[in-house]
mmCIF file of C-alpha atoms and ligand atoms in Angstrom:
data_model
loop_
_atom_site.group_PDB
_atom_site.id
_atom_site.type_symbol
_atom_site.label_atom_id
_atom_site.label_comp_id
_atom_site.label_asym_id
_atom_site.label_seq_id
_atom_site.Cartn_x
_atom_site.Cartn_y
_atom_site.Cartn_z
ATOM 1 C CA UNK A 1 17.144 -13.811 15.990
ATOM 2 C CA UNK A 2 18.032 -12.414 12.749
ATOM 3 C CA UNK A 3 16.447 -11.435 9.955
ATOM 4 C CA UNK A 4 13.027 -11.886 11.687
ATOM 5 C CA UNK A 5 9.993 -9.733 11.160
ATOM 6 C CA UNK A 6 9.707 -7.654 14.529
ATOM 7 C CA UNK A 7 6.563 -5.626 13.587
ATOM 8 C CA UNK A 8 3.733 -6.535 11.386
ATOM 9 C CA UNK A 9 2.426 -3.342 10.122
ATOM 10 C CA UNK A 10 4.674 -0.141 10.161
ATOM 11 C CA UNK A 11 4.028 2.808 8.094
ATOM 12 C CA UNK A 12 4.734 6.409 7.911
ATOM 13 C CA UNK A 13 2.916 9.860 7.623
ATOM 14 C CA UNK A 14 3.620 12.544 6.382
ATOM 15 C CA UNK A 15 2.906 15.939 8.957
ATOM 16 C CA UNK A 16 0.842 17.891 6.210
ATOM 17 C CA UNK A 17 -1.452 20.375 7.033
ATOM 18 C CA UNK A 18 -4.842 20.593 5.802
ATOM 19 C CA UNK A 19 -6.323 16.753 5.384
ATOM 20 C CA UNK A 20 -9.341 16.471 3.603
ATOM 21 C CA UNK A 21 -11.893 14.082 3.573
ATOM 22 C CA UNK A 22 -10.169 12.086 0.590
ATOM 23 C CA UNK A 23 -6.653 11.844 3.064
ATOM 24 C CA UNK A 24 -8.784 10.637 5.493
ATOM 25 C CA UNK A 25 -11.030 8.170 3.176
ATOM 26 C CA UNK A 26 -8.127 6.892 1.624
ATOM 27 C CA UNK A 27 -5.279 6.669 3.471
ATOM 28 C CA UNK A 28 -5.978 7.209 7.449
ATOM 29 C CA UNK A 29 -9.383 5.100 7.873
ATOM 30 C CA UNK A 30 -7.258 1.797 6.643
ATOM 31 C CA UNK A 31 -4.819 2.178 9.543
ATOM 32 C CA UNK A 32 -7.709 2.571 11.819
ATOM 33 C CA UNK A 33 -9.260 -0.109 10.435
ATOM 34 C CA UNK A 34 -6.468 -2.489 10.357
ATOM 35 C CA UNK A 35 -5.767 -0.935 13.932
ATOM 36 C CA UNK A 36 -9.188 -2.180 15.315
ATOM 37 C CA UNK A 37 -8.228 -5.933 14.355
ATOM 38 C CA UNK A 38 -7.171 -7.351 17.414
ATOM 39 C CA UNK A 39 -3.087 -8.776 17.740
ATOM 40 C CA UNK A 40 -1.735 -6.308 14.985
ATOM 41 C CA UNK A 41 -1.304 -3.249 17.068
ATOM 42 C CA UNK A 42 0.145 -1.307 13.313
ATOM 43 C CA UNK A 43 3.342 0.795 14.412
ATOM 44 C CA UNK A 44 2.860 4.099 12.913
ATOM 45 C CA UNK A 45 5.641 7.078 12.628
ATOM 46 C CA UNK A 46 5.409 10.594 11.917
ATOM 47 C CA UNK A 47 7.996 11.682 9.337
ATOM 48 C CA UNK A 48 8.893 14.869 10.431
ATOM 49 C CA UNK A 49 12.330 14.383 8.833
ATOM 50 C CA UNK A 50 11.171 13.499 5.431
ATOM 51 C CA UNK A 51 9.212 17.294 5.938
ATOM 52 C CA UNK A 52 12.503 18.834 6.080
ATOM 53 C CA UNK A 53 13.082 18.028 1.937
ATOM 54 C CA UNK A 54 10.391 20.616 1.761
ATOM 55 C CA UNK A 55 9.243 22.604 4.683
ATOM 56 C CA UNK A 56 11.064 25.129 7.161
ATOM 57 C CA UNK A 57 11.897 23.284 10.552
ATOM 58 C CA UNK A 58 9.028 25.383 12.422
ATOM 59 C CA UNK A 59 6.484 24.268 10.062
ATOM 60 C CA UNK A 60 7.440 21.326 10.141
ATOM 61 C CA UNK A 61 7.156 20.814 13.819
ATOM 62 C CA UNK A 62 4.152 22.501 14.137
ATOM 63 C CA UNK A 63 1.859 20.183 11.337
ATOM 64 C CA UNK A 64 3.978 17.518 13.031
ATOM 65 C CA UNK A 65 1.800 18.123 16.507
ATOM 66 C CA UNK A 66 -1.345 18.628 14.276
ATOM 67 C CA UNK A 67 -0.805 15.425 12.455
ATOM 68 C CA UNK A 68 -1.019 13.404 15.776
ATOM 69 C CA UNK A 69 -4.181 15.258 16.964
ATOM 70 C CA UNK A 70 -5.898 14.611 13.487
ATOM 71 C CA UNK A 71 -5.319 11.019 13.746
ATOM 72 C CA UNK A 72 -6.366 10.343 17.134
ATOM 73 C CA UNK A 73 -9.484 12.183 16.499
ATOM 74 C CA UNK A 74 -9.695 10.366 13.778
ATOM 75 C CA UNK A 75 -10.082 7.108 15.618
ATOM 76 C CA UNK A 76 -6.512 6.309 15.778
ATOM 77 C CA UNK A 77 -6.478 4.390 19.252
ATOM 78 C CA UNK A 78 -3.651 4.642 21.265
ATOM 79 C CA UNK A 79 -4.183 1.572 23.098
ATOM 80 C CA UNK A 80 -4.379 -0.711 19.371
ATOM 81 C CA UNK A 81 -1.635 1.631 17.525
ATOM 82 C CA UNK A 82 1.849 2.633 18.591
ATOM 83 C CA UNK A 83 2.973 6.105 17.426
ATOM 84 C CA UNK A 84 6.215 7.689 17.520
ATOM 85 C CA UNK A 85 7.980 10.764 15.596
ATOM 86 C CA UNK A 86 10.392 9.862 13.266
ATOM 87 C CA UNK A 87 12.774 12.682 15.104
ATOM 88 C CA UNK A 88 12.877 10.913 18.261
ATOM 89 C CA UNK A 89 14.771 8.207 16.838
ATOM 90 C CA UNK A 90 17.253 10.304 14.394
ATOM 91 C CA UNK A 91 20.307 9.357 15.520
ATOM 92 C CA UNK A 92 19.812 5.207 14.547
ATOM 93 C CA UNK A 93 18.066 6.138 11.657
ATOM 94 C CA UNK A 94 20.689 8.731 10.453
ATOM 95 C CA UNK A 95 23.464 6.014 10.918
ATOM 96 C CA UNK A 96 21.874 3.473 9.423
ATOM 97 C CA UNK A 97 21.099 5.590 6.464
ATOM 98 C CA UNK A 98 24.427 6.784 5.955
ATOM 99 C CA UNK A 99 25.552 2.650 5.740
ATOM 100 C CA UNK A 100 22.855 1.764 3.171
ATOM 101 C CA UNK A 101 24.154 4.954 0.970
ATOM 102 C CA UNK A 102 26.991 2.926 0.313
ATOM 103 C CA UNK A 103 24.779 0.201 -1.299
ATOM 104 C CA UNK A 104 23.290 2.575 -3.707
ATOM 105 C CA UNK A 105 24.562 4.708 -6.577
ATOM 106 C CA UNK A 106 23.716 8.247 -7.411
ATOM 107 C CA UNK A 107 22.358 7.085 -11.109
ATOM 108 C CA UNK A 108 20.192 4.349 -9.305
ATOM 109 C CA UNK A 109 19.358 7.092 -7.077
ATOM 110 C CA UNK A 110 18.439 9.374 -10.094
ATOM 111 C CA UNK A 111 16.302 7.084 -11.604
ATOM 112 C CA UNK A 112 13.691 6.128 -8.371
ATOM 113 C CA UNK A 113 10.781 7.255 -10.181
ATOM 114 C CA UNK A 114 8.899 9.051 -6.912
ATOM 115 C CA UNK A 115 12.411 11.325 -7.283
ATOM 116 C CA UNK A 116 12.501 11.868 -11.026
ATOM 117 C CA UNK A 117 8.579 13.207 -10.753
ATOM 118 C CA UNK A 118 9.594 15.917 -7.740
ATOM 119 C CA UNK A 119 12.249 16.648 -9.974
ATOM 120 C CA UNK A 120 10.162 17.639 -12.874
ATOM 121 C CA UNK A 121 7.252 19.281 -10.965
ATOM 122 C CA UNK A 122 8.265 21.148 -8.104
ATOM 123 C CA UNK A 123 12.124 21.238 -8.085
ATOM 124 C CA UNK A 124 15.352 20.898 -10.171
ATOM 125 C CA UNK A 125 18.720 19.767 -9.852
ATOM 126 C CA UNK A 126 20.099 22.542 -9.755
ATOM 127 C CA UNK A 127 17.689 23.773 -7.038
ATOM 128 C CA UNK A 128 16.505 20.793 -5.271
ATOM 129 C CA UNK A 129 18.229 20.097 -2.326
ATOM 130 C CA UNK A 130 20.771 16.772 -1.558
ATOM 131 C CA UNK A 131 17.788 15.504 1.060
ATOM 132 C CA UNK A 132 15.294 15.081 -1.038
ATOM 133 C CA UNK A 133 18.180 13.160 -3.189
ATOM 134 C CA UNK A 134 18.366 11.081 -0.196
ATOM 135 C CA UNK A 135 14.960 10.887 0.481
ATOM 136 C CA UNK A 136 14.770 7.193 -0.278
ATOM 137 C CA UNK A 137 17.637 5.916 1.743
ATOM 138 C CA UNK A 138 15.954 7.971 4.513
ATOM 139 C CA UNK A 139 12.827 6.092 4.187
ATOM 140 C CA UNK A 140 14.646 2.725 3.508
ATOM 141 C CA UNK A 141 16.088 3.524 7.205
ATOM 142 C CA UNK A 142 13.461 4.423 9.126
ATOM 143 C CA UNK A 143 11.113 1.363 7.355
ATOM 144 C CA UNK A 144 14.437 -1.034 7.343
ATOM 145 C CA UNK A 145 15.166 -0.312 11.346
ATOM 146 C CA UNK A 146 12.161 -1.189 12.813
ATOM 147 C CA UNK A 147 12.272 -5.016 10.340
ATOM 148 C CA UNK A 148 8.040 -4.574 9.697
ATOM 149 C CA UNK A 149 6.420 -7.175 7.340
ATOM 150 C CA UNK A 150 3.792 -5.072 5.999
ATOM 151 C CA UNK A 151 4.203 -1.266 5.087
ATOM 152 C CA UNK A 152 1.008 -0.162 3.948
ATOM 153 C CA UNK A 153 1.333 2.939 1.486
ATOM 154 C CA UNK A 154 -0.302 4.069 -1.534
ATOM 155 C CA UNK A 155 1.018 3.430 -5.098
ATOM 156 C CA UNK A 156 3.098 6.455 -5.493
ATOM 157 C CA UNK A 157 5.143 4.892 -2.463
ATOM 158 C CA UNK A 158 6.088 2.057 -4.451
ATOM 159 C CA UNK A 159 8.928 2.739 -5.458
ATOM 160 C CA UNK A 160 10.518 3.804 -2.219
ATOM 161 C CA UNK A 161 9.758 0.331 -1.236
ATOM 162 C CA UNK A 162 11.050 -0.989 -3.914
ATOM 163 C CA UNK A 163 14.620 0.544 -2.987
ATOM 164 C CA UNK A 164 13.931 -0.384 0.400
ATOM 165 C CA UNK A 165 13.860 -4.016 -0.578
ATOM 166 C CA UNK A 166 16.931 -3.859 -2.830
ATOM 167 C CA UNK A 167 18.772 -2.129 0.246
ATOM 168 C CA UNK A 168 18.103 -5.360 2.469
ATOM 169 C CA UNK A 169 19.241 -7.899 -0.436
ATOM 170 C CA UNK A 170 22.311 -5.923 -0.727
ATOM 171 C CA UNK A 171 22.996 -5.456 3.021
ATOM 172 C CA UNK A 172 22.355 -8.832 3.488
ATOM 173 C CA UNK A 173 24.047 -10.471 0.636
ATOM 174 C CA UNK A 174 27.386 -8.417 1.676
ATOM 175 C CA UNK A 175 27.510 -8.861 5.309
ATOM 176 C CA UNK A 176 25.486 -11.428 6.533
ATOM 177 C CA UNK A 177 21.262 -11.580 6.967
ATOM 178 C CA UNK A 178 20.136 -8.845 9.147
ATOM 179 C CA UNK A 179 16.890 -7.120 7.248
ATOM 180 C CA UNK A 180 13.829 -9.247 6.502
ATOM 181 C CA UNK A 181 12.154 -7.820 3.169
ATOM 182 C CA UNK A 182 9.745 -5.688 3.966
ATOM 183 C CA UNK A 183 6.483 -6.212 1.660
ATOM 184 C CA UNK A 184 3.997 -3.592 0.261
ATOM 185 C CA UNK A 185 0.699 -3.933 1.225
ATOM 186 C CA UNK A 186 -1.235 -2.484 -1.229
ATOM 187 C CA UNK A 187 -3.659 -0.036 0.180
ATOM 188 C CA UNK A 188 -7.072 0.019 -2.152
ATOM 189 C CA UNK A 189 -7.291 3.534 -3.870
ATOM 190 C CA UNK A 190 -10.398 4.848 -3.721
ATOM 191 C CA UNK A 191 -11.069 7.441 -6.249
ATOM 192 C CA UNK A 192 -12.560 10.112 -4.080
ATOM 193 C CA UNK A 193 -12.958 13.172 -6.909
ATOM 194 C CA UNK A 194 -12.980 16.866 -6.231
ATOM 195 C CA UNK A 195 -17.014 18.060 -6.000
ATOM 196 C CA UNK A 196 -15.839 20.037 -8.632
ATOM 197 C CA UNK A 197 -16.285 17.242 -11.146
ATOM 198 C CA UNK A 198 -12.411 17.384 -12.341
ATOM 199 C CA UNK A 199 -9.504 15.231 -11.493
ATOM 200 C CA UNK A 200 -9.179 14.144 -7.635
ATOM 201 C CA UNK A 201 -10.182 15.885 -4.564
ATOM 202 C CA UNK A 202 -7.131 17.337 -3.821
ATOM 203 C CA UNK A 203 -6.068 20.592 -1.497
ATOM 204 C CA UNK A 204 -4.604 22.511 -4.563
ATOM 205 C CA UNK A 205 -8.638 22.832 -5.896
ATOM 206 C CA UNK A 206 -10.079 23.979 -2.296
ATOM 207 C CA UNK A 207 -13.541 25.106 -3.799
ATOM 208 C CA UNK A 208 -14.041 21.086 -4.800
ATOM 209 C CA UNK A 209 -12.298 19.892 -1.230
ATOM 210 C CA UNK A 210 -13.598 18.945 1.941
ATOM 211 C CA UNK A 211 -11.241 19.819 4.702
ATOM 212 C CA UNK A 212 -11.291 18.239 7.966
ATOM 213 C CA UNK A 213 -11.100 21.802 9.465
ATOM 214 C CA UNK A 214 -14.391 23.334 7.067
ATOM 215 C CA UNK A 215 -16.597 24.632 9.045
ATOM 216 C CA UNK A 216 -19.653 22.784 8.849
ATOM 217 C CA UNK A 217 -21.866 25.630 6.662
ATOM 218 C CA UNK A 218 -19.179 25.674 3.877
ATOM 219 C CA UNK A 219 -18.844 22.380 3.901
ATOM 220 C CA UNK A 220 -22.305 21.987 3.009
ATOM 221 C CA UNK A 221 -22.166 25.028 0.333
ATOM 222 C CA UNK A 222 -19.585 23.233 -1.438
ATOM 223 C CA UNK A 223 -22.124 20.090 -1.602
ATOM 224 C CA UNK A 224 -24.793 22.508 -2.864
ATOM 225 C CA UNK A 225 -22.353 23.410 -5.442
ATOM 226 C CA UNK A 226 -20.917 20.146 -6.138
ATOM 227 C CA UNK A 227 -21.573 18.573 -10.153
ATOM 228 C CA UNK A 228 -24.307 16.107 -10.287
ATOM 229 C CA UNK A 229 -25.324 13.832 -13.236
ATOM 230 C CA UNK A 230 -28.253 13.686 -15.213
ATOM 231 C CA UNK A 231 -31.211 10.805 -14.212
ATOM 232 C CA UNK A 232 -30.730 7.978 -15.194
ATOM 233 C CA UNK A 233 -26.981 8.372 -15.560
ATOM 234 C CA UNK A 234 -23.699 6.508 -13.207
ATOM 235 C CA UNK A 235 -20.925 9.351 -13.613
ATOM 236 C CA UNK A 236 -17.240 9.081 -11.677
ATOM 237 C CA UNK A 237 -18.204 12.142 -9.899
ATOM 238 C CA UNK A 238 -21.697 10.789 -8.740
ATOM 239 C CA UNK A 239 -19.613 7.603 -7.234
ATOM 240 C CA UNK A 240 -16.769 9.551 -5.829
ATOM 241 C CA UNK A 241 -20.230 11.310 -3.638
ATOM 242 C CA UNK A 242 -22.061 8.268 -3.267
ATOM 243 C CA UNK A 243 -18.679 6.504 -1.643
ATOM 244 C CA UNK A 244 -17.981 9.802 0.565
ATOM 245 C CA UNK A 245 -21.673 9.658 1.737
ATOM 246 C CA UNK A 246 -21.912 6.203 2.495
ATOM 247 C CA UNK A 247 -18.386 6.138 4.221
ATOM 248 C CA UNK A 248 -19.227 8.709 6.673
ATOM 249 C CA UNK A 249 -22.850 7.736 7.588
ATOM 250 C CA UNK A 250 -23.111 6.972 10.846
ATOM 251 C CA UNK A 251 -25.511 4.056 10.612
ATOM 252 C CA UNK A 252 -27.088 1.347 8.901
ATOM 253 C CA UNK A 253 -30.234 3.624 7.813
ATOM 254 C CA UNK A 254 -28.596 6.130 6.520
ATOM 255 C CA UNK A 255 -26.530 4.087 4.009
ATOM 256 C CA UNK A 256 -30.013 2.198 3.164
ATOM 257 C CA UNK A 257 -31.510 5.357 2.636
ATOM 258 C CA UNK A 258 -28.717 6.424 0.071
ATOM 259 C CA UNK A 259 -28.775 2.969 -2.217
ATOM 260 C CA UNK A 260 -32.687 3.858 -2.256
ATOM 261 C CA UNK A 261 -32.252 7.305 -3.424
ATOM 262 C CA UNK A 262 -29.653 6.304 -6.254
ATOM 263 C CA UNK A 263 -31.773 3.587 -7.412
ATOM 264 C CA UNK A 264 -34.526 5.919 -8.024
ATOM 265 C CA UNK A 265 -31.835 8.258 -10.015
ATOM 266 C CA UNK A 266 -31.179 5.507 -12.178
ATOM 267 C CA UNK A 267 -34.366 4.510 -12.679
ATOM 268 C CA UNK A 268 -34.861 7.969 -13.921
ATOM 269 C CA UNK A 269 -36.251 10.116 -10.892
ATOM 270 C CA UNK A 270 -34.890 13.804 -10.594
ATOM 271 C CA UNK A 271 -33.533 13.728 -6.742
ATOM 272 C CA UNK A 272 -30.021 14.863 -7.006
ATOM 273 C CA UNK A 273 -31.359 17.149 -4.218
ATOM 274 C CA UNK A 274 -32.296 14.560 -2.322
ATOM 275 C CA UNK A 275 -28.823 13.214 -2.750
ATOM 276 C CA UNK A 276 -26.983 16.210 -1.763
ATOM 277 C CA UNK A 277 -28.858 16.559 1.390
ATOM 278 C CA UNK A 278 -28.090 13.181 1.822
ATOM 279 C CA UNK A 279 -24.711 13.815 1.268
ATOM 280 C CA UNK A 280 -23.981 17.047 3.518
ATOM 281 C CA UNK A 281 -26.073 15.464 6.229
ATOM 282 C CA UNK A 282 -22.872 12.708 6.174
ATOM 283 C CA UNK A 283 -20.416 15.131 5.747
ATOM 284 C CA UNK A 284 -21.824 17.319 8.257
ATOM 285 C CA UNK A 285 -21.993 14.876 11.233
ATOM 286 C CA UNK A 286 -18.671 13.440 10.606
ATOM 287 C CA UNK A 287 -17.166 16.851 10.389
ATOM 288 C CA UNK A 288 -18.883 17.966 13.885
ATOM 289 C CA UNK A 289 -17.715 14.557 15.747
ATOM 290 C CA UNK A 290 -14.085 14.903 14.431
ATOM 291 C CA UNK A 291 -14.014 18.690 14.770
ATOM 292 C CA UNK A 292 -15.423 17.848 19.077
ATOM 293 C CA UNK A 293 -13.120 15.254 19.286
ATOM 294 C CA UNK A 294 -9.875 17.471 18.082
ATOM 295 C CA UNK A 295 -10.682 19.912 20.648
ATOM 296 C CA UNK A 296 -11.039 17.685 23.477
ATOM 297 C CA UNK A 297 -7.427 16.014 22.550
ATOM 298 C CA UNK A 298 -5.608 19.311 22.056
ATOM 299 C CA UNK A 299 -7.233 20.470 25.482
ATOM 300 C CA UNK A 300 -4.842 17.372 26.857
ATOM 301 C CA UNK A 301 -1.143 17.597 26.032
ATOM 302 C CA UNK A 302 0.150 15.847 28.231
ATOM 303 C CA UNK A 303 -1.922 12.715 26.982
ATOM 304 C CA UNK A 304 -0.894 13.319 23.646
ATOM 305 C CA UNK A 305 2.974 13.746 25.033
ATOM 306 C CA UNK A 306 2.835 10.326 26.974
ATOM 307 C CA UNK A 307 1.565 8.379 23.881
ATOM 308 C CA UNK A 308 4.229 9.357 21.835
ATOM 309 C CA UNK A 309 6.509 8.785 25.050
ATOM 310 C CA UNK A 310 5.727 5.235 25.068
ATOM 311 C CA UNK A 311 5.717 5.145 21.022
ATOM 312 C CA UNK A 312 9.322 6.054 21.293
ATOM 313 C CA UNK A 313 10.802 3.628 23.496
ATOM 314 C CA UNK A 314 9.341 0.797 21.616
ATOM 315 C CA UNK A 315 10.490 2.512 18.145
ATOM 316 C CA UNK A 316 13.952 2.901 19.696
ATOM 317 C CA UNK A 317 14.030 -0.698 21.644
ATOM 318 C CA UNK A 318 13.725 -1.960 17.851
ATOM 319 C CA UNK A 319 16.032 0.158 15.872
ATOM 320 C CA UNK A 320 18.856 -0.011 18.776
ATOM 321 C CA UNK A 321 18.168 -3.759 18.403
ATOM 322 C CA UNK A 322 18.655 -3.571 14.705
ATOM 323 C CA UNK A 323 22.008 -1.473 14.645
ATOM 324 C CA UNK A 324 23.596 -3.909 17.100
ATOM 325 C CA UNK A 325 23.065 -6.568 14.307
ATOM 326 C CA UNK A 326 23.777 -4.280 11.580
ATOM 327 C CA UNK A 327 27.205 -3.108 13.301
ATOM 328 C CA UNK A 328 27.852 -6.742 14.744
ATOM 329 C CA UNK A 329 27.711 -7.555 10.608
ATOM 330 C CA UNK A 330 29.597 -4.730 9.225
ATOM 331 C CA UNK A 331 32.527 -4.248 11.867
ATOM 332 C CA UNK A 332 33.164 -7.272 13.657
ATOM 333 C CA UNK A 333 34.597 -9.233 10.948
HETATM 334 N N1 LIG B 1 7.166 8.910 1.828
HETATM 335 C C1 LIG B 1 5.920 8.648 2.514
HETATM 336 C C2 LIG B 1 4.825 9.577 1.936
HETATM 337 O O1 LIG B 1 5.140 10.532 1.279
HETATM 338 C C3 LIG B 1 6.043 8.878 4.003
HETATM 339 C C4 LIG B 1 6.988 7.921 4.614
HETATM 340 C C5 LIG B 1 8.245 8.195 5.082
HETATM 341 C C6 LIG B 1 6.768 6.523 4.817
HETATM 342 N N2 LIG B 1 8.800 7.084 5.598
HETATM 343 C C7 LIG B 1 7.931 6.038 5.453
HETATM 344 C C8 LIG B 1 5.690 5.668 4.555
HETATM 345 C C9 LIG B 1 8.039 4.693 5.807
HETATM 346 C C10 LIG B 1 5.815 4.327 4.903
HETATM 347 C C11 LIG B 1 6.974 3.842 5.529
HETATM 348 O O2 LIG B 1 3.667 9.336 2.173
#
């Protein structure tokens, strides 16, 4: 009974506003993905508490409810995924957060690399405040509590997993085996660059940014706009496009067409115009079908209410499992 996986796949998001096409490329479409594989049924939390380290409650709350449309209209299926917010379960996850602080000190603490960069861009010490300090106990808990196998993140969550891990061996090597160690799975990064030609595609450089909520003309005047290369010529910008265009095609002809128009770039043919209409003709559908489907889910709250319903009770079923070992281990001794 203990120290058994009890979910194979459990990861967390983050209740941003504002997910572009790069969000979406690389971080969303592998859940779904992974989701449509029969058996795994990935258990994925919203981390609306982890928002609190930098957002006002309301705001907070309110990209938390966006966050959960966007990924069912993104394909997220309720009936292959369980989801749950992160709140719903705060009282097991706050306990078992304030235990594991024990196991870690406040230099180790200082040194978690993910915390040391915050610290440098957006916040100091003196300023920052003691949650996002505790940021990665917080998500040691809420990963630890639910004893998943997998966590799927991208590499600027390794570290967090990395205390994670070091949180179970210590737990476990002072009280008894209780947390399985959970393992990264590595999500492939795909280097989805801002149309702009510089650095990724990224919400901070909007005018090189595809946003899931662009209306469908700017989206495309952004494409007309976007860098291209010269003919002949393989740039990271021209793959970051081809990638985006391919990834959002709808079907088989469409991606056949695109591999015929870049092998007539390389072979030295001037259709970079071609490409782009290539291009926004992707973006365009994909934008319209998401865009539809978003409405039609936020027309239904109650739907979206009972999937998170159900999300919770299984979320809670495993962390109240887990504290009864964890306080079984520390207390009855
Ligand atoms: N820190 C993660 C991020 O910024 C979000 C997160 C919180 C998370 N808790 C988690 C991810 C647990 C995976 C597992 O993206």
């Amino acid at each position: 009974m203990e120290k058994e996986y009890k979910v194979k796949i459990f990861t967390g998001i983050r209740p941003t506003g504002d997910l572009t096409i790069a969000n979406y490329l690389g971080a969303i479409k592998p859940i779904v993905d992974m989701a449509e594989e029969r058996d795994i049924n990935p258990l994925v939390f919203v981390a609306d508490m982890h928002a609190l380290t930098d957002s006002e409650p309301s705001v907070a709350k309110k990209f938390t409810h966006e966050v959960v449309a966007d990924y069912l209209a993104l394909g997220l299926d309720p009936e292959r995924t369980t989801i749950f917010i992160q709140s719903a379960i705060a009282p097991q996850i706050l306990t078992l957060m304030s235990y594991l602080s024990r196991h870690i000190t406040v230099a180790e603490l200082l040194r978690v690399p993910a915390l040391k960069d915050k610290l440098k861009k957006n916040a100091r010490e003196e300023t920052a405040n003691a949650l996002l300090f505790l940021y990665p106990v917080l998500m040691a808990a809420d990963i630890l509590i639910q004893r998943p196998e997998y966590v799927p993140v991208g590499e600027d969550q390794e570290s967090h997993l990395e205390v994670a891990r070091l949180l179970a061996k210590r737990f476990n090597a002072r009280y008894g085996d209780v947390f399985p160690p959970p393992k990264t799975y590595q999500m492939k990064s795909l280097r989805i660059l801002s149309l702009k030609g510089k650095g990724k595609m990224s919400k901070s450089v909007p005018e090189g940014a595809i946003f899931l909520t662009d209306n469908i003309e700017s989206a495309v005047q952004k494409i007309k706009k976007a860098v291209t290369s010269v003919e002949g010529k393989m740039t990271d910008g021209l793959l970051s496009n081809i990638i985006i265009a391919k990834e959002l095609s709808k079907n088989e002809n469409d991606k056949m067409r695109i591999d015929e128009i870049i092998a007539e770039h390389m072979s030295g043919k001037k259709v970079m115009g071609e490409f782009k209409k290539a291009l926004a003709n992707s973006v365009s559908g994909f934008l319209t079908d998401f865009q539809a489907r978003r409405e039609k889910i936020i027309r239904n709250p109650e739907t979206i209410k009972s999937i998170l319903k159900r999300g919770a009770e299984i979320a809670a079923k495993n962390a109240d499992e887990t504290m009864a070992l964890v306080e079984k281990a520390m207390f009855s001794r």
